[in-house]
PDB file of C-alpha atoms and ligand atoms in Angstrom:
ATOM      1  CA  MET A  19      56.178  49.684 -25.185  1.00  0.00           C
ATOM      2  CA  ALA A  20      58.103  52.628 -23.416  1.00  0.00           C
ATOM      3  CA  PRO A  21      56.299  56.216 -24.299  1.00  0.00           C
ATOM      4  CA  ALA A  22      58.337  57.501 -26.946  1.00  0.00           C
ATOM      5  CA  LYS A  23      60.226  60.542 -25.725  1.00  0.00           C
ATOM      6  CA  ARG A  24      58.989  63.868 -26.114  1.00  0.00           C
ATOM      7  CA  GLN A  25      60.647  65.813 -29.300  1.00  0.00           C
ATOM      8  CA  ILE A  26      61.053  69.001 -28.689  1.00  0.00           C
ATOM      9  CA  GLY A  27      63.237  71.804 -31.189  1.00  0.00           C
ATOM     10  CA  LEU A  28      65.328  74.489 -29.862  1.00  0.00           C
ATOM     11  CA  PHE A  29      64.865  77.611 -32.197  1.00  0.00           C
ATOM     12  CA  GLY A  30      67.165  80.125 -31.069  1.00  0.00           C
ATOM     13  CA  GLY A  31      68.730  83.401 -32.869  1.00  0.00           C
ATOM     14  CA  SER A  32      69.207  86.995 -32.787  1.00  0.00           C
ATOM     15  CA  PHE A  33      65.913  87.936 -33.753  1.00  0.00           C
ATOM     16  CA  ASP A  34      66.516  91.965 -34.030  1.00  0.00           C
ATOM     17  CA  PRO A  35      64.072  91.258 -35.216  1.00  0.00           C
ATOM     18  CA  PRO A  36      61.506  88.935 -35.410  1.00  0.00           C
ATOM     19  CA  HIS A  37      60.588  88.536 -39.107  1.00  0.00           C
ATOM     20  CA  LEU A  38      57.614  86.131 -41.263  1.00  0.00           C
ATOM     21  CA  GLY A  39      61.334  83.515 -41.962  1.00  0.00           C
ATOM     22  CA  HIS A  40      61.774  83.230 -38.673  1.00  0.00           C
ATOM     23  CA  VAL A  41      57.439  82.316 -37.825  1.00  0.00           C
ATOM     24  CA  ALA A  42      57.776  80.006 -41.412  1.00  0.00           C
ATOM     25  CA  LEU A  43      61.070  78.029 -39.675  1.00  0.00           C
ATOM     26  CA  VAL A  44      58.531  77.148 -36.486  1.00  0.00           C
ATOM     27  CA  HIS A  45      55.947  75.880 -38.553  1.00  0.00           C
ATOM     28  CA  ALA A  46      57.579  73.948 -40.926  1.00  0.00           C
ATOM     29  CA  ALA A  47      60.009  72.349 -37.233  1.00  0.00           C
ATOM     30  CA  LEU A  48      56.505  71.796 -36.189  1.00  0.00           C
ATOM     31  CA  ALA A  49      55.019  70.269 -39.121  1.00  0.00           C
ATOM     32  CA  LEU A  50      58.011  67.801 -38.860  1.00  0.00           C
ATOM     33  CA  GLY A  51      56.921  65.643 -35.863  1.00  0.00           C
ATOM     34  CA  LEU A  52      58.392  67.795 -33.759  1.00  0.00           C
ATOM     35  CA  ASP A  53      55.947  67.620 -30.371  1.00  0.00           C
ATOM     36  CA  GLU A  54      57.338  70.970 -29.200  1.00  0.00           C
ATOM     37  CA  VAL A  55      59.694  74.529 -30.476  1.00  0.00           C
ATOM     38  CA  TRP A  56      61.346  76.128 -28.004  1.00  0.00           C
ATOM     39  CA  VAL A  57      62.340  79.728 -29.411  1.00  0.00           C
ATOM     40  CA  ILE A  58      65.153  81.226 -27.936  1.00  0.00           C
ATOM     41  CA  PRO A  59      66.436  84.731 -28.403  1.00  0.00           C
ATOM     42  CA  ALA A  60      69.550  85.596 -27.913  1.00  0.00           C
ATOM     43  CA  LEU A  61      72.757  87.645 -27.367  1.00  0.00           C
ATOM     44  CA  PRO A  62      74.669  86.633 -29.342  1.00  0.00           C
ATOM     45  CA  VAL A  63      77.974  85.931 -29.155  1.00  0.00           C
ATOM     46  CA  HIS A  64      80.495  85.843 -32.235  1.00  0.00           C
ATOM     47  CA  ARG A  65      78.376  89.393 -33.344  1.00  0.00           C
ATOM     48  CA  HIS A  66      76.697  92.669 -32.190  1.00  0.00           C
ATOM     49  CA  LEU A  67      72.818  93.726 -32.228  1.00  0.00           C
ATOM     50  CA  SER A  68      71.607  97.307 -33.669  1.00  0.00           C
ATOM     51  CA  GLY A  69      70.636  97.956 -30.573  1.00  0.00           C
ATOM     52  CA  CYS A  70      67.301  99.651 -31.495  1.00  0.00           C
ATOM     53  CA  ALA A  71      65.447  95.949 -29.094  1.00  0.00           C
ATOM     54  CA  ASP A  72      67.262  94.733 -25.732  1.00  0.00           C
ATOM     55  CA  GLY A  73      66.769  91.044 -25.099  1.00  0.00           C
ATOM     56  CA  PHE A  74      62.963  91.668 -22.974  1.00  0.00           C
ATOM     57  CA  THR A  75      62.279  93.947 -25.868  1.00  0.00           C
ATOM     58  CA  ARG A  76      62.539  90.850 -28.310  1.00  0.00           C
ATOM     59  CA  LEU A  77      61.405  87.849 -26.075  1.00  0.00           C
ATOM     60  CA  GLY A  78      57.898  89.902 -25.202  1.00  0.00           C
ATOM     61  CA  TRP A  79      57.488  90.502 -29.422  1.00  0.00           C
ATOM     62  CA  LEU A  80      58.171  86.407 -30.106  1.00  0.00           C
ATOM     63  CA  GLN A  81      55.797  85.839 -26.882  1.00  0.00           C
ATOM     64  CA  ARG A  82      53.034  88.159 -28.747  1.00  0.00           C
ATOM     65  CA  ILE A  83      53.683  86.086 -32.108  1.00  0.00           C
ATOM     66  CA  PHE A  84      52.977  82.635 -30.962  1.00  0.00           C
ATOM     67  CA  ALA A  85      50.810  83.733 -27.547  1.00  0.00           C
ATOM     68  CA  ALA A  86      48.006  81.151 -29.732  1.00  0.00           C
ATOM     69  CA  GLU A  87      49.971  78.468 -29.954  1.00  0.00           C
ATOM     70  CA  PRO A  88      50.557  76.389 -27.207  1.00  0.00           C
ATOM     71  CA  ARG A  89      53.587  73.405 -28.915  1.00  0.00           C
ATOM     72  CA  VAL A  90      55.431  76.806 -29.056  1.00  0.00           C
ATOM     73  CA  LYS A  91      57.620  78.162 -25.835  1.00  0.00           C
ATOM     74  CA  VAL A  92      59.465  80.958 -25.899  1.00  0.00           C
ATOM     75  CA  VAL A  93      62.142  80.421 -23.184  1.00  0.00           C
ATOM     76  CA  ASP A  94      64.074  83.754 -21.849  1.00  0.00           C
ATOM     77  CA  TRP A  95      66.836  81.192 -20.718  1.00  0.00           C
ATOM     78  CA  GLU A  96      69.515  83.757 -22.692  1.00  0.00           C
ATOM     79  CA  VAL A  97      68.083  86.830 -22.125  1.00  0.00           C
ATOM     80  CA  THR A  98      67.573  86.539 -18.846  1.00  0.00           C
ATOM     81  CA  ARG A  99      71.574  85.675 -17.929  1.00  0.00           C
ATOM     82  CA  GLN A 100      72.692  89.586 -19.659  1.00  0.00           C
ATOM     83  CA  GLN A 101      75.540  88.917 -21.742  1.00  0.00           C
ATOM     84  CA  PRO A 102      76.007  86.771 -24.089  1.00  0.00           C
ATOM     85  CA  THR A 103      75.672  83.057 -23.789  1.00  0.00           C
ATOM     86  CA  PRO A 104      77.310  79.977 -25.995  1.00  0.00           C
ATOM     87  CA  ALA A 105      74.827  77.826 -27.311  1.00  0.00           C
ATOM     88  CA  VAL A 106      77.343  75.156 -26.393  1.00  0.00           C
ATOM     89  CA  GLU A 107      76.236  76.602 -22.673  1.00  0.00           C
ATOM     90  CA  THR A 108      71.939  76.626 -23.524  1.00  0.00           C
ATOM     91  CA  LEU A 109      72.535  72.761 -24.654  1.00  0.00           C
ATOM     92  CA  HIS A 110      73.958  71.882 -21.410  1.00  0.00           C
ATOM     93  CA  ARG A 111      71.457  73.757 -19.903  1.00  0.00           C
ATOM     94  CA  PHE A 112      68.794  71.620 -21.187  1.00  0.00           C
ATOM     95  CA  ARG A 113      70.309  67.969 -21.303  1.00  0.00           C
ATOM     96  CA  ALA A 114      70.896  68.720 -17.170  1.00  0.00           C
ATOM     97  CA  GLU A 115      67.541  70.049 -16.864  1.00  0.00           C
ATOM     98  CA  TYR A 116      65.741  67.764 -19.458  1.00  0.00           C
ATOM     99  CA  GLN A 117      68.228  64.500 -18.789  1.00  0.00           C
ATOM    100  CA  GLY A 118      67.437  61.665 -20.897  1.00  0.00           C
ATOM    101  CA  LEU A 119      66.290  63.607 -23.703  1.00  0.00           C
ATOM    102  CA  THR A 120      67.865  64.508 -27.067  1.00  0.00           C
ATOM    103  CA  PRO A 121      67.192  68.063 -28.201  1.00  0.00           C
ATOM    104  CA  TRP A 122      66.682  68.833 -32.453  1.00  0.00           C
ATOM    105  CA  LEU A 123      68.538  72.438 -32.659  1.00  0.00           C
ATOM    106  CA  LEU A 124      66.565  74.044 -35.502  1.00  0.00           C
ATOM    107  CA  LEU A 125      69.291  75.681 -37.813  1.00  0.00           C
ATOM    108  CA  GLY A 126      68.858  77.103 -41.454  1.00  0.00           C
ATOM    109  CA  ALA A 127      71.418  76.601 -43.639  1.00  0.00           C
ATOM    110  CA  ASP A 128      73.724  80.128 -43.534  1.00  0.00           C
ATOM    111  CA  ALA A 129      73.755  79.155 -39.352  1.00  0.00           C
ATOM    112  CA  TRP A 130      74.539  75.502 -40.334  1.00  0.00           C
ATOM    113  CA  ALA A 131      77.266  76.419 -42.772  1.00  0.00           C
ATOM    114  CA  GLY A 132      79.277  78.386 -40.369  1.00  0.00           C
ATOM    115  CA  LEU A 133      78.089  75.721 -37.006  1.00  0.00           C
ATOM    116  CA  GLU A 134      82.659  75.197 -36.846  1.00  0.00           C
ATOM    117  CA  SER A 135      83.618  78.509 -36.223  1.00  0.00           C
ATOM    118  CA  TRP A 136      81.026  78.596 -32.880  1.00  0.00           C
ATOM    119  CA  ARG A 137      82.600  78.580 -29.385  1.00  0.00           C
ATOM    120  CA  GLU A 138      83.283  74.500 -28.296  1.00  0.00           C
ATOM    121  CA  TYR A 139      82.672  73.241 -31.433  1.00  0.00           C
ATOM    122  CA  PRO A 140      82.346  70.357 -31.678  1.00  0.00           C
ATOM    123  CA  ALA A 141      80.441  69.956 -28.741  1.00  0.00           C
ATOM    124  CA  HIS A 142      77.171  70.056 -29.855  1.00  0.00           C
ATOM    125  CA  ARG A 143      77.616  66.950 -32.158  1.00  0.00           C
ATOM    126  CA  MET A 144      77.040  64.819 -28.892  1.00  0.00           C
ATOM    127  CA  LEU A 145      74.354  67.351 -26.811  1.00  0.00           C
ATOM    128  CA  CYS A 146      72.171  67.595 -30.140  1.00  0.00           C
ATOM    129  CA  ASN A 147      70.679  66.483 -33.447  1.00  0.00           C
ATOM    130  CA  VAL A 148      70.299  69.766 -36.133  1.00  0.00           C
ATOM    131  CA  ALA A 149      67.752  70.510 -39.028  1.00  0.00           C
ATOM    132  CA  VAL A 150      69.438  72.448 -41.160  1.00  0.00           C
ATOM    133  CA  PHE A 151      65.745  74.209 -42.984  1.00  0.00           C
ATOM    134  CA  ALA A 152      66.591  75.579 -46.556  1.00  0.00           C
ATOM    135  CA  ARG A 153      67.400  79.339 -46.919  1.00  0.00           C
ATOM    136  CA  GLN A 154      66.806  81.047 -50.522  1.00  0.00           C
ATOM    137  CA  GLY A 155      69.805  82.250 -51.865  1.00  0.00           C
ATOM    138  CA  LEU A 156      71.968  79.819 -50.134  1.00  0.00           C
ATOM    139  CA  GLU A 157      72.017  76.796 -52.360  1.00  0.00           C
ATOM    140  CA  ASN A 158      75.248  74.804 -51.108  1.00  0.00           C
ATOM    141  CA  VAL A 159      74.449  73.543 -47.823  1.00  0.00           C
ATOM    142  CA  PRO A 160      77.441  72.002 -46.189  1.00  0.00           C
ATOM    143  CA  THR A 161      78.626  68.457 -44.394  1.00  0.00           C
ATOM    144  CA  HIS A 162      80.022  69.163 -41.252  1.00  0.00           C
ATOM    145  CA  GLU A 163      82.455  65.764 -40.016  1.00  0.00           C
ATOM    146  CA  GLY A 164      81.394  63.189 -38.037  1.00  0.00           C
ATOM    147  CA  TRP A 165      77.505  64.878 -38.438  1.00  0.00           C
ATOM    148  CA  GLN A 166      75.691  61.637 -39.304  1.00  0.00           C
ATOM    149  CA  ARG A 167      72.601  63.020 -42.097  1.00  0.00           C
ATOM    150  CA  VAL A 168      69.369  61.149 -41.575  1.00  0.00           C
ATOM    151  CA  GLU A 169      66.303  61.486 -43.687  1.00  0.00           C
ATOM    152  CA  ARG A 170      63.142  62.068 -40.690  1.00  0.00           C
ATOM    153  CA  SER A 171      63.667  62.954 -37.490  1.00  0.00           C
ATOM    154  CA  ASP A 172      61.855  61.368 -35.544  1.00  0.00           C
ATOM    155  CA  ALA A 173      64.665  58.768 -35.848  1.00  0.00           C
ATOM    156  CA  CYS A 174      67.055  59.856 -33.170  1.00  0.00           C
ATOM    157  CA  VAL A 175      67.566  59.499 -30.155  1.00  0.00           C
ATOM    158  CA  THR A 176      71.459  59.586 -29.143  1.00  0.00           C
ATOM    159  CA  PRO A 177      72.812  63.170 -30.909  1.00  0.00           C
ATOM    160  CA  GLY A 178      75.124  63.630 -33.604  1.00  0.00           C
ATOM    161  CA  HIS A 179      72.832  63.486 -36.237  1.00  0.00           C
ATOM    162  CA  TRP A 180      71.521  66.117 -38.899  1.00  0.00           C
ATOM    163  CA  CYS A 181      68.899  66.290 -41.826  1.00  0.00           C
ATOM    164  CA  PHE A 182      68.325  68.839 -44.383  1.00  0.00           C
ATOM    165  CA  VAL A 183      64.181  70.002 -44.019  1.00  0.00           C
ATOM    166  CA  ASP A 184      64.716  70.889 -48.177  1.00  0.00           C
ATOM    167  CA  VAL A 185      61.027  73.718 -47.951  1.00  0.00           C
ATOM    168  CA  THR A 186      60.807  77.379 -49.124  1.00  0.00           C
ATOM    169  CA  LEU A 187      60.958  80.156 -46.945  1.00  0.00           C
ATOM    170  CA  PRO A 188      60.223  83.766 -47.309  1.00  0.00           C
ATOM    171  CA  GLN A 189      62.726  85.650 -48.733  1.00  0.00           C
ATOM    172  CA  VAL A 190      64.018  87.613 -45.655  1.00  0.00           C
ATOM    173  CA  SER A 191      65.776  88.335 -42.853  1.00  0.00           C
ATOM    174  CA  ALA A 192      66.418  91.108 -40.604  1.00  0.00           C
ATOM    175  CA  THR A 193      69.423  92.799 -42.158  1.00  0.00           C
ATOM    176  CA  LEU A 194      66.473  93.527 -44.539  1.00  0.00           C
ATOM    177  CA  VAL A 195      64.105  93.985 -42.509  1.00  0.00           C
ATOM    178  CA  ARG A 196      66.793  97.260 -40.929  1.00  0.00           C
ATOM    179  CA  GLU A 197      67.333  98.629 -43.978  1.00  0.00           C
ATOM    180  CA  TYR A 198      64.031  98.057 -44.552  1.00  0.00           C
ATOM    181  CA  ALA A 199      62.502 100.277 -40.913  1.00  0.00           C
ATOM    182  CA  GLU A 200      65.265 102.493 -41.686  1.00  0.00           C
ATOM    183  CA  GLN A 201      64.352 103.599 -45.117  1.00  0.00           C
ATOM    184  CA  GLY A 202      60.695 104.120 -43.601  1.00  0.00           C
ATOM    185  CA  ARG A 203      59.122 102.027 -45.299  1.00  0.00           C
ATOM    186  CA  SER A 204      56.111  99.367 -44.126  1.00  0.00           C
ATOM    187  CA  LEU A 205      57.517  96.309 -42.968  1.00  0.00           C
ATOM    188  CA  MET A 206      53.321  94.820 -43.861  1.00  0.00           C
ATOM    189  CA  ASP A 207      54.970  91.740 -45.526  1.00  0.00           C
ATOM    190  CA  TRP A 208      57.791  91.390 -43.677  1.00  0.00           C
ATOM    191  CA  VAL A 209      57.026  91.370 -39.837  1.00  0.00           C
ATOM    192  CA  PRO A 210      54.527  89.861 -37.657  1.00  0.00           C
ATOM    193  CA  ALA A 211      51.368  92.170 -37.729  1.00  0.00           C
ATOM    194  CA  VAL A 212      51.014  91.608 -34.481  1.00  0.00           C
ATOM    195  CA  VAL A 213      54.467  93.169 -33.567  1.00  0.00           C
ATOM    196  CA  CYS A 214      54.396  94.604 -36.617  1.00  0.00           C
ATOM    197  CA  SER A 215      53.637  98.723 -35.403  1.00  0.00           C
ATOM    198  CA  ASP A 216      56.401  98.397 -32.723  1.00  0.00           C
ATOM    199  CA  ILE A 217      59.429  97.341 -34.737  1.00  0.00           C
ATOM    200  CA  GLU A 218      57.858  99.413 -37.210  1.00  0.00           C
ATOM    201  CA  LYS A 219      58.947 102.195 -34.892  1.00  0.00           C
ATOM    202  CA  ASN A 220      61.350 100.340 -33.262  1.00  0.00           C
ATOM    203  CA  TYR A 221      63.791 100.001 -35.842  1.00  0.00           C
ATOM    204  CA  ALA A 222      63.206 103.560 -38.071  1.00  0.00           C
ATOM    205  CA  VAL A 223      66.321 105.109 -36.148  1.00  0.00           C
ATOM    206  CA  MET A 224      68.836 105.876 -37.842  1.00  0.00           C
ATOM    207  CA  GLN A 225      72.076 103.130 -37.074  1.00  0.00           C
ATOM    208  CA  GLU A 226      75.758 102.534 -36.821  1.00  0.00           C
TER     209      GLU A 226
HETATM  210  P1  ATP B 315      70.419  88.333 -39.380  1.00  0.00           P
HETATM  211  O1  ATP B 315      70.215  89.204 -41.364  1.00  0.00           O
HETATM  212  O2  ATP B 315      70.365  90.229 -38.809  1.00  0.00           O
HETATM  213  O3  ATP B 315      71.434  87.879 -39.623  1.00  0.00           O
HETATM  214  P2  ATP B 315      68.574  86.423 -39.349  1.00  0.00           P
HETATM  215  O4  ATP B 315      67.208  86.403 -39.953  1.00  0.00           O
HETATM  216  O5  ATP B 315      69.812  85.896 -40.304  1.00  0.00           O
HETATM  217  O6  ATP B 315      69.130  87.568 -39.284  1.00  0.00           O
HETATM  218  P3  ATP B 315      68.678  85.842 -36.978  1.00  0.00           P
HETATM  219  O7  ATP B 315      68.445  86.035 -35.175  1.00  0.00           O
HETATM  220  O8  ATP B 315      70.276  85.145 -37.186  1.00  0.00           O
HETATM  221  O9  ATP B 315      68.318  85.597 -38.314  1.00  0.00           O
HETATM  222  O10 ATP B 315      68.416  83.764 -37.023  1.00  0.00           O
HETATM  223  C1  ATP B 315      67.780  82.895 -36.125  1.00  0.00           C
HETATM  224  C2  ATP B 315      67.995  81.707 -37.572  1.00  0.00           C
HETATM  225  O11 ATP B 315      66.830  81.833 -38.755  1.00  0.00           O
HETATM  226  C3  ATP B 315      68.665  80.850 -38.102  1.00  0.00           C
HETATM  227  O12 ATP B 315      69.361  79.946 -38.072  1.00  0.00           O
HETATM  228  C4  ATP B 315      68.886  81.422 -39.191  1.00  0.00           C
HETATM  229  O13 ATP B 315      69.189  81.094 -39.936  1.00  0.00           O
HETATM  230  C5  ATP B 315      67.412  81.064 -40.002  1.00  0.00           C
HETATM  231  N1  ATP B 315      66.774  82.426 -40.233  1.00  0.00           N
HETATM  232  C6  ATP B 315      66.609  83.224 -40.549  1.00  0.00           C
HETATM  233  N2  ATP B 315      65.447  83.853 -41.785  1.00  0.00           N
HETATM  234  C7  ATP B 315      65.787  82.566 -42.277  1.00  0.00           C
HETATM  235  C8  ATP B 315      64.950  82.690 -43.547  1.00  0.00           C
HETATM  236  N3  ATP B 315      64.246  83.059 -43.682  1.00  0.00           N
HETATM  237  N4  ATP B 315      64.831  81.332 -44.351  1.00  0.00           N
HETATM  238  C9  ATP B 315      64.848  80.233 -43.621  1.00  0.00           C
HETATM  239  N5  ATP B 315      65.935  80.690 -42.347  1.00  0.00           N
HETATM  240  C10 ATP B 315      66.346  81.520 -41.773  1.00  0.00           C
END
């Protein structure tokens, strides 16, 4: 029998800054049975960052956060390019370097809802499957034409499938963390302890 193909989850985001919602989503993805989760901090094409932490700083924080997790890899593909990288390019790179593997793109329900506005959509449907994680406060999870819904994340080797992961993740966003930091509040309940004081320091400045 041919060995089962590795199931790799790709978790991209601004991580501006990383918070406990991101960490919980990675753990929930591993609990689905993925072999690895790759965390990929971005210079996003569709939005502005706060300017409080550059790509390498966010990359470094994520490396510290996941240092003890052998199944989590923090990937510098997007920050080393030093220019905004559409997700579709990262998916093409993955497919070129790991031929035969179809990655699982890991998205919160809000990101999935906006998928059709992504650069070069619907090319993504030929490149990956998507695991959509429930996000508190966002109750309606849309379907997108052409994507086939499945129940289990390990059931597909060809692209174009999506599954909904009905977990309760912490109700936190990077926007909320930035607001609290600006107000001088402790971020202890919202970001991983290992990077908490660094994030408090970087984001305490007044933002635009
Ligand atoms: P911002 O508030 O700046 O928009 P964010 O908290 O949504 O940021 P991102 O780095 O933009 O964080 O998100 C990366 C990915 O993580 C996205 O797919 C997003 O949907 C998902 N995500 C972030 N926080 C949560 C959460 N609390 N629950 C579920 N998914 C989340």
